[in-house]
Coordinates of N, CA and C in Angstrom, one line a residue:
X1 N -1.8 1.7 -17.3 CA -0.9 0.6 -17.0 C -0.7 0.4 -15.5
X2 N -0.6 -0.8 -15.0 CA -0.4 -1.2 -13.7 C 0.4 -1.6 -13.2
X3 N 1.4 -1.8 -12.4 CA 2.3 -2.4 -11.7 C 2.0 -2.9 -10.5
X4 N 2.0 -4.2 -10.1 CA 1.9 -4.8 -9.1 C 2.4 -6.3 -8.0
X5 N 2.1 -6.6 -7.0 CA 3.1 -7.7 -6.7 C 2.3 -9.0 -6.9
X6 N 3.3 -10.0 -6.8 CA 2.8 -11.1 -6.6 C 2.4 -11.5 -5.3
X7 N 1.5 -12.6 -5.4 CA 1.0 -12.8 -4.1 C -1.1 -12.5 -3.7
X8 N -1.6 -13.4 -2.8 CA -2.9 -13.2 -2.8 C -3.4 -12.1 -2.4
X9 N -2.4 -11.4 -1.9 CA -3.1 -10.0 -0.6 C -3.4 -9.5 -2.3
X10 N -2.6 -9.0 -3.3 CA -2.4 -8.2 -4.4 C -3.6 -8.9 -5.6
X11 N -4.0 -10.0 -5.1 CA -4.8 -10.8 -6.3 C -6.4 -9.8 -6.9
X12 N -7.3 -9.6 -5.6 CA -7.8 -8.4 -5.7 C -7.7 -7.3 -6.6
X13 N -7.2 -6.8 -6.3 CA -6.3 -5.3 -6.9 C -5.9 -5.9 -8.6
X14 N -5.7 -6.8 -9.0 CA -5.5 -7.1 -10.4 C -6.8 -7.7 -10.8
X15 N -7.8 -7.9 -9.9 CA -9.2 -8.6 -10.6 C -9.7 -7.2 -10.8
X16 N -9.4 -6.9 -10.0 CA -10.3 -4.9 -10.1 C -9.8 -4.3 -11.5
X17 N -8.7 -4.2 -11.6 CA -8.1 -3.8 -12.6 C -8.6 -4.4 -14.1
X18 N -8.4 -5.5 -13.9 CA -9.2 -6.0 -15.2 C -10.3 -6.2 -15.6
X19 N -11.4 -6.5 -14.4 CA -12.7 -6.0 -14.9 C -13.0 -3.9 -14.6
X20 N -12.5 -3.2 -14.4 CA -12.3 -1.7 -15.3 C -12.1 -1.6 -16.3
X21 N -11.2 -2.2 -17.0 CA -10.1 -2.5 -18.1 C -11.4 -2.9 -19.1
X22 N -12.1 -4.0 -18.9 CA -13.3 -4.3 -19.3 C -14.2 -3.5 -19.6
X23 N -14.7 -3.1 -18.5 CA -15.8 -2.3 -18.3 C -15.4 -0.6 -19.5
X24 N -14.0 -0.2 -19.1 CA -14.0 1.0 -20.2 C -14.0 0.2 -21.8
X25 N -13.8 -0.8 -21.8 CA -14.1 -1.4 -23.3 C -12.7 -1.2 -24.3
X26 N -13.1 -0.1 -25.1 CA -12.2 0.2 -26.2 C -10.5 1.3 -25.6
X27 N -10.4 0.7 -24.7 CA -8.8 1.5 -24.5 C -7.7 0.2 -23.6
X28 N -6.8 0.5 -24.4 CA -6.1 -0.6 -24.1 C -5.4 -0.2 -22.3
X29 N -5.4 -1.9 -22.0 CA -4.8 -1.9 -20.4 C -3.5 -2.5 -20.0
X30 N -2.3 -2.6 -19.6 CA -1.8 -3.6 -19.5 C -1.3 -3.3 -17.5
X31 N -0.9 -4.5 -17.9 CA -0.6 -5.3 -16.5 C 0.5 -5.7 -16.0
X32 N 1.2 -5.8 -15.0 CA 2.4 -6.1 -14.7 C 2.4 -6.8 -13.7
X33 N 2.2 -8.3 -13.3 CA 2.7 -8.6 -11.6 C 3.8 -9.2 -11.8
X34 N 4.5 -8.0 -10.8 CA 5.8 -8.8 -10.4 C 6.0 -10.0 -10.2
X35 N 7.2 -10.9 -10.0 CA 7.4 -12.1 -9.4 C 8.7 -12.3 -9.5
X36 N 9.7 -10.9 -9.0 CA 11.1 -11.2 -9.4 C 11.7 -11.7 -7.9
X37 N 13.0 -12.7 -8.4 CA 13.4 -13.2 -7.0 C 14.5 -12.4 -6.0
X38 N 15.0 -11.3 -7.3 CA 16.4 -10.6 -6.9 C 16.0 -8.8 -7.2
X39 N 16.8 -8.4 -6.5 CA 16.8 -6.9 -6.3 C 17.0 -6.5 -8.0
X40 N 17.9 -6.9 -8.7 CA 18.6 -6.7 -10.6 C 17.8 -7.4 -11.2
X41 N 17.0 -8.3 -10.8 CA 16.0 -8.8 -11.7 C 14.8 -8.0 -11.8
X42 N 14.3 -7.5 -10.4 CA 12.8 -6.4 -10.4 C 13.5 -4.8 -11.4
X43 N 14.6 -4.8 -11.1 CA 14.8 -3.3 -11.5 C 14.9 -3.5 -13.1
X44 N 15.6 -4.6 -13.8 CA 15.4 -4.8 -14.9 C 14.1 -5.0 -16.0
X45 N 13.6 -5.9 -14.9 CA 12.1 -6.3 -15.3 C 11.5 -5.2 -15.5
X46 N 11.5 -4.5 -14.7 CA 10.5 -3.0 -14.1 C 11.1 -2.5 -15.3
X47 N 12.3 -2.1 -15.4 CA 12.5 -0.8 -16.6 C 12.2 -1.1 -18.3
X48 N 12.4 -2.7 -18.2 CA 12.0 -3.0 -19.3 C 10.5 -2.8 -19.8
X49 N 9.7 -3.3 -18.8 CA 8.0 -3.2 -19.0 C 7.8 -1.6 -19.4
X50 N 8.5 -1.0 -18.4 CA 7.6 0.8 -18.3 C 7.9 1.2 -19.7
X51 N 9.5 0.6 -20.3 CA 9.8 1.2 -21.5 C 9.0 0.9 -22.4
X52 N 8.5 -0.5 -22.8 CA 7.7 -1.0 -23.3 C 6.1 0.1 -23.6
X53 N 5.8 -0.1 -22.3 CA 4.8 0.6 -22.0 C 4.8 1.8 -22.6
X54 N 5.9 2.9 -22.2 CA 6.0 4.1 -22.9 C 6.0 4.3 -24.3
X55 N 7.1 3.3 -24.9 CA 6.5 2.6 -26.6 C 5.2 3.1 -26.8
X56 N 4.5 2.2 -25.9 CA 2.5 2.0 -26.7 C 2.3 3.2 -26.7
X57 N 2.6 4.7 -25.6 CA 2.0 6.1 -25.5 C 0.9 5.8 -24.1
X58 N 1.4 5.3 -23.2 CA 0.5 4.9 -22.3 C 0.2 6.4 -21.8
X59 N -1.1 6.6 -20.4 CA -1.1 7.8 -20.7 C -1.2 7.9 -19.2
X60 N -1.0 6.9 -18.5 CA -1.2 6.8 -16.7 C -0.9 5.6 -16.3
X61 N -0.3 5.5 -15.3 CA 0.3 4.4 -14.5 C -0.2 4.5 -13.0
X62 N -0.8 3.3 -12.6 CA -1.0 2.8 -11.3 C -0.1 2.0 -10.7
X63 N 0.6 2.2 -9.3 CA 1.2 0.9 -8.9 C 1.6 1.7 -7.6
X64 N 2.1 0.0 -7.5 CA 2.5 0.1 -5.6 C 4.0 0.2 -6.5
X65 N 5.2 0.7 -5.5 CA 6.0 0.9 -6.0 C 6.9 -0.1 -5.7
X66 N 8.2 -0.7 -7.1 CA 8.5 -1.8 -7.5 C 9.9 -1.6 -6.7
X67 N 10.5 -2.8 -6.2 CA 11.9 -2.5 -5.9 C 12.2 -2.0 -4.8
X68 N 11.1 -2.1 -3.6 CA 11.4 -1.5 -2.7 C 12.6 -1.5 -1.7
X69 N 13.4 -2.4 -1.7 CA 14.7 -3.0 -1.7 C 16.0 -2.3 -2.4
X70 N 15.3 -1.8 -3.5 CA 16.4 -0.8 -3.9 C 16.3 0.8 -3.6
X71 N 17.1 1.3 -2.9 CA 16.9 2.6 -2.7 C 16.7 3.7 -3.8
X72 N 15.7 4.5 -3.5 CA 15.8 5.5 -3.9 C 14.7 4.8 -5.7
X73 N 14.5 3.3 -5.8 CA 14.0 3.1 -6.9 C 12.5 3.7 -7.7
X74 N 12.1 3.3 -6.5 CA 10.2 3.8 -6.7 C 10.2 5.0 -7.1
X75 N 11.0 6.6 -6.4 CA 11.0 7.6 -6.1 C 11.4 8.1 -7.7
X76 N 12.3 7.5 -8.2 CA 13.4 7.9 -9.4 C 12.2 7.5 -10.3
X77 N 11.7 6.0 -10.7 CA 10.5 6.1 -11.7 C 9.6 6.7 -11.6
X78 N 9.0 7.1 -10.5 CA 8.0 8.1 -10.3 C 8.2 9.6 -10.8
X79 N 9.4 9.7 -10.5 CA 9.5 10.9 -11.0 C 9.8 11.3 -12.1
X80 N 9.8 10.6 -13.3 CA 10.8 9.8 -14.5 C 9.4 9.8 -15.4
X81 N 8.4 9.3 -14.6 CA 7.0 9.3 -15.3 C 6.7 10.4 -15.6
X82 N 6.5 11.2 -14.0 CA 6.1 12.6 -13.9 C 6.4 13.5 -15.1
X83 N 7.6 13.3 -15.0 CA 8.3 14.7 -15.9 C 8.1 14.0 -17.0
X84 N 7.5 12.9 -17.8 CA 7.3 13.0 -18.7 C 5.9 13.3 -19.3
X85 N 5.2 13.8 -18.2 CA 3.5 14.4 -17.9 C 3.0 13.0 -17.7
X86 N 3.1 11.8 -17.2 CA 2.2 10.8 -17.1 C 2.2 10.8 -15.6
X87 N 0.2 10.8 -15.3 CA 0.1 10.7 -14.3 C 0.5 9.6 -13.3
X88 N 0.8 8.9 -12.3 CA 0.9 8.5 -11.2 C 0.2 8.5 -9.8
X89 N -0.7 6.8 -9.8 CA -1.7 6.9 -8.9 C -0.9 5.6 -8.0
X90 N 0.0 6.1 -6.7 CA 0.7 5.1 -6.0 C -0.4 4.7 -5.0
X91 N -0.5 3.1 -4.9 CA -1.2 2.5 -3.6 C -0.3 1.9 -3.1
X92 N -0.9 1.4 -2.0 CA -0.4 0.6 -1.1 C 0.9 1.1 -0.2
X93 N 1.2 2.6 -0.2 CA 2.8 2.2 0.3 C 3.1 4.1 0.0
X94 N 3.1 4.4 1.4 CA 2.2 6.5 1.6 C 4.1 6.4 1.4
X95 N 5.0 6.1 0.9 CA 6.7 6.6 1.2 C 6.3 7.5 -0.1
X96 N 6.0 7.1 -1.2 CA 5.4 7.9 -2.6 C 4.7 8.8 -2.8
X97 N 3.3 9.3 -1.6 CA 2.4 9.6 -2.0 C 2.4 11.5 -2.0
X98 N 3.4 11.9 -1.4 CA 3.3 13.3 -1.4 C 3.9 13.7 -2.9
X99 N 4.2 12.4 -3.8 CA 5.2 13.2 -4.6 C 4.3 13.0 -6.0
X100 N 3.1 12.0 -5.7 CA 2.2 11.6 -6.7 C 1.1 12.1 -7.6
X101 N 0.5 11.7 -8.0 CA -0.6 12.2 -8.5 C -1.5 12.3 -8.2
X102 N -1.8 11.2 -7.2 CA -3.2 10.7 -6.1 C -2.1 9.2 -5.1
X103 N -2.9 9.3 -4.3 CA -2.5 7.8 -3.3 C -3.6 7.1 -3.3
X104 N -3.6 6.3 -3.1 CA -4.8 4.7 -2.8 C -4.5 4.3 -1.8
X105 N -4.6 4.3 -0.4 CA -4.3 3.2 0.8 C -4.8 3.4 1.7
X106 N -4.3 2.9 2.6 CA -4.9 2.8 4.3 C -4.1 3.8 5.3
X107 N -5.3 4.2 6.1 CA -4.2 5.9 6.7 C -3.6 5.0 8.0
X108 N -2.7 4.9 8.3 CA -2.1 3.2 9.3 C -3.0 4.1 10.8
X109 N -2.6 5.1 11.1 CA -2.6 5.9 12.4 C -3.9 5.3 12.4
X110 N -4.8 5.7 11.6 CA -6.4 5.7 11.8 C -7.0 4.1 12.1
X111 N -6.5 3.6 11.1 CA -6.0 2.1 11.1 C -5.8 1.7 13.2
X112 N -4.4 2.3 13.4 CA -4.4 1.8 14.8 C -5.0 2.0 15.7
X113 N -5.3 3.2 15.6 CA -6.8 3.9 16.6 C -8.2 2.9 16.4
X114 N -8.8 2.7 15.5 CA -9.7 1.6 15.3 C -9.3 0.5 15.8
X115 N -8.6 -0.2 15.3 CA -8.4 -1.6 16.1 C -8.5 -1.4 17.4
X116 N -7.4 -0.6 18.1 CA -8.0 -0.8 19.5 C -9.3 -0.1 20.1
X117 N -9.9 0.3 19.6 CA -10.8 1.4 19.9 C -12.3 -0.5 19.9
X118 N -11.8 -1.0 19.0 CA -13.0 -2.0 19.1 C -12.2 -3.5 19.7
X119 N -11.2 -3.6 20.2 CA -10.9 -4.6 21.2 C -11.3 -4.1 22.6
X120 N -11.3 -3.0 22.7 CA -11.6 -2.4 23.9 C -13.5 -2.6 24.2
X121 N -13.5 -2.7 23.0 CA -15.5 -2.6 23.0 C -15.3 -4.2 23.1
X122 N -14.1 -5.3 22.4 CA -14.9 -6.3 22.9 C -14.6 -6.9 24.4
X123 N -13.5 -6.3 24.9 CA -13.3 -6.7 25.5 C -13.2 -5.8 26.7
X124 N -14.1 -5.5 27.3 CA -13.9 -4.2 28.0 C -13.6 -4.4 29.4
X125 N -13.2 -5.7 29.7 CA -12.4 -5.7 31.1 C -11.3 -5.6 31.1
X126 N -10.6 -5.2 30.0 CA -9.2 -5.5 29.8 C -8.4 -5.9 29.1
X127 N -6.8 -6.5 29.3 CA -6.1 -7.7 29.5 C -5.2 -7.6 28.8
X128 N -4.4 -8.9 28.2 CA -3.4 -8.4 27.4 C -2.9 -8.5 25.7
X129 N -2.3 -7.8 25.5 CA -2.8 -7.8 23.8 C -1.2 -8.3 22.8
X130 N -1.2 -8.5 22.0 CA -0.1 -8.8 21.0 C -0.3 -8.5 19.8
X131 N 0.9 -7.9 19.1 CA 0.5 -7.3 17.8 C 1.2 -7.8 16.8
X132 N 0.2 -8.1 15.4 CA 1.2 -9.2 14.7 C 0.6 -8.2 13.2
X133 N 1.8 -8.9 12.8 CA 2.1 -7.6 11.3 C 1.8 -6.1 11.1
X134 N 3.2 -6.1 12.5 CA 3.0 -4.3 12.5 C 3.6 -3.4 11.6
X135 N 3.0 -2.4 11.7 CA 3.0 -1.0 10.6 C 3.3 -0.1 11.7
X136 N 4.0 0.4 10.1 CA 4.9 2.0 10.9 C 3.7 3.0 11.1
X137 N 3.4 3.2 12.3 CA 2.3 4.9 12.3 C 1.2 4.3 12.9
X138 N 1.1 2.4 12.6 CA -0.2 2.0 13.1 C 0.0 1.4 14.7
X139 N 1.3 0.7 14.5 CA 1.8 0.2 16.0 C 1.2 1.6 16.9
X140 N 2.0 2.4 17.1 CA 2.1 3.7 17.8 C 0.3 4.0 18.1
X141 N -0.1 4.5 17.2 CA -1.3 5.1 17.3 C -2.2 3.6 18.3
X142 N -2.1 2.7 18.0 CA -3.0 1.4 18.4 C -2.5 1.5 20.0
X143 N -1.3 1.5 20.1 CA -0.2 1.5 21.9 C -1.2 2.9 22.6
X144 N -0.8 3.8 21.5 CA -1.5 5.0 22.5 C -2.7 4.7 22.9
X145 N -3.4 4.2 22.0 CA -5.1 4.1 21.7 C -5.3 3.2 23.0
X146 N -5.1 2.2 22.9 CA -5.3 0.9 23.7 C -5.1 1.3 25.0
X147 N -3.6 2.1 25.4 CA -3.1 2.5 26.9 C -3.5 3.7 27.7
X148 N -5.0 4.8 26.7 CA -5.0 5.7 26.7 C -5.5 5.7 28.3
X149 N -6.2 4.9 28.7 CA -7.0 5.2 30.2 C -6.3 4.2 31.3
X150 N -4.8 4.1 31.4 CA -4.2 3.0 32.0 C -3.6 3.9 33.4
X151 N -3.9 5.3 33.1 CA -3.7 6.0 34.1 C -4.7 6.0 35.1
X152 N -5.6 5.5 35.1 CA -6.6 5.7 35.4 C -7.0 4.1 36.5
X153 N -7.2 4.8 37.6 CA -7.8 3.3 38.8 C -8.7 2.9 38.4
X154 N -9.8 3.5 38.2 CA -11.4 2.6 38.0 C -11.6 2.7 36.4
X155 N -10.6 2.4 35.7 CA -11.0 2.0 34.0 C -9.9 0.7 34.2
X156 N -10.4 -0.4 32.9 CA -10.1 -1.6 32.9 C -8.6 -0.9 32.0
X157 N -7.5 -2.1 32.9 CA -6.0 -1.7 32.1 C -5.6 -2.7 31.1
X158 N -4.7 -2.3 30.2 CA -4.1 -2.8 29.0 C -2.5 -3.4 29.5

């Protein structure tokens, strides 16, 4: 079973899902994308589906975690699954993933080190930069990455 959000970044991630779903053939899949507008509507929605879900005997759950808005929500289903022995494979979103079964995502630090590591290759005289849709762990690592030779007189500065 899957949980996931609405929205095109997420569209991907549910085409993958259903041609697997496919591809294993005979074992049933289901699917969840969000589209709640309020904090008591995702938590409702959400508990209603997993219950559901638990009904069928599902035997593993994938998802980015629902409700992020509500504290402590993701953490409490996650662990709610767990203890009932069903695994938990959290993407998109590392606040879950020490407590999981496996993680799926992007390591942000490594993330920030790359990006600047190849603006600097394109642009290697320098100059000035702006950062748009920052991440926690990726900002920092990218600032360090980018400013790392600013000490420096005969290297181009950031």
């Amino acid at each position: 079973a899957m949980i996931n959000f609405e929205g095109s970044f997420f569209t991907p991630v549910e085409e993958g899902w259903k041609y697997a779903c496919q591809k294993f053939g005979e074992i049933e899949c289901y699917y969840y994308r969000r589209n709640d507008t309020t904090n008591e509507e995702c938590v409702a929605n959400t508990d209603a589906v997993v219950e559901y879900w638990l009904n069928e005997g599902i035997q593993g759950v994938a998802m980015r975690p629902p409700c992020n808005k509500v504290p402590n929500y993701g953490a409490n289903l996650l662990r709610d699954l767990m203890a009932q022995g069903i695994p938990v494979v959290v993407f998109d979103s590392q606040t879950l993933m020490d407590n999981s079964t496996a993680y799926i995502g992007t390591n942000q630090e490594f993330l920030g080190r790359t990006m600047a590591r190849l603006l600097r290759q394109l642009r290697p005289e320098g100059g000035i930069y702006a950062m748009v849709g920052r991440k926690e762990g990726r900002d920092t690592a990218f600032i360090n990455e980018i400013e790392r030779y600013n000490h420096l007189d005969d290297r181009p500065h950031w």
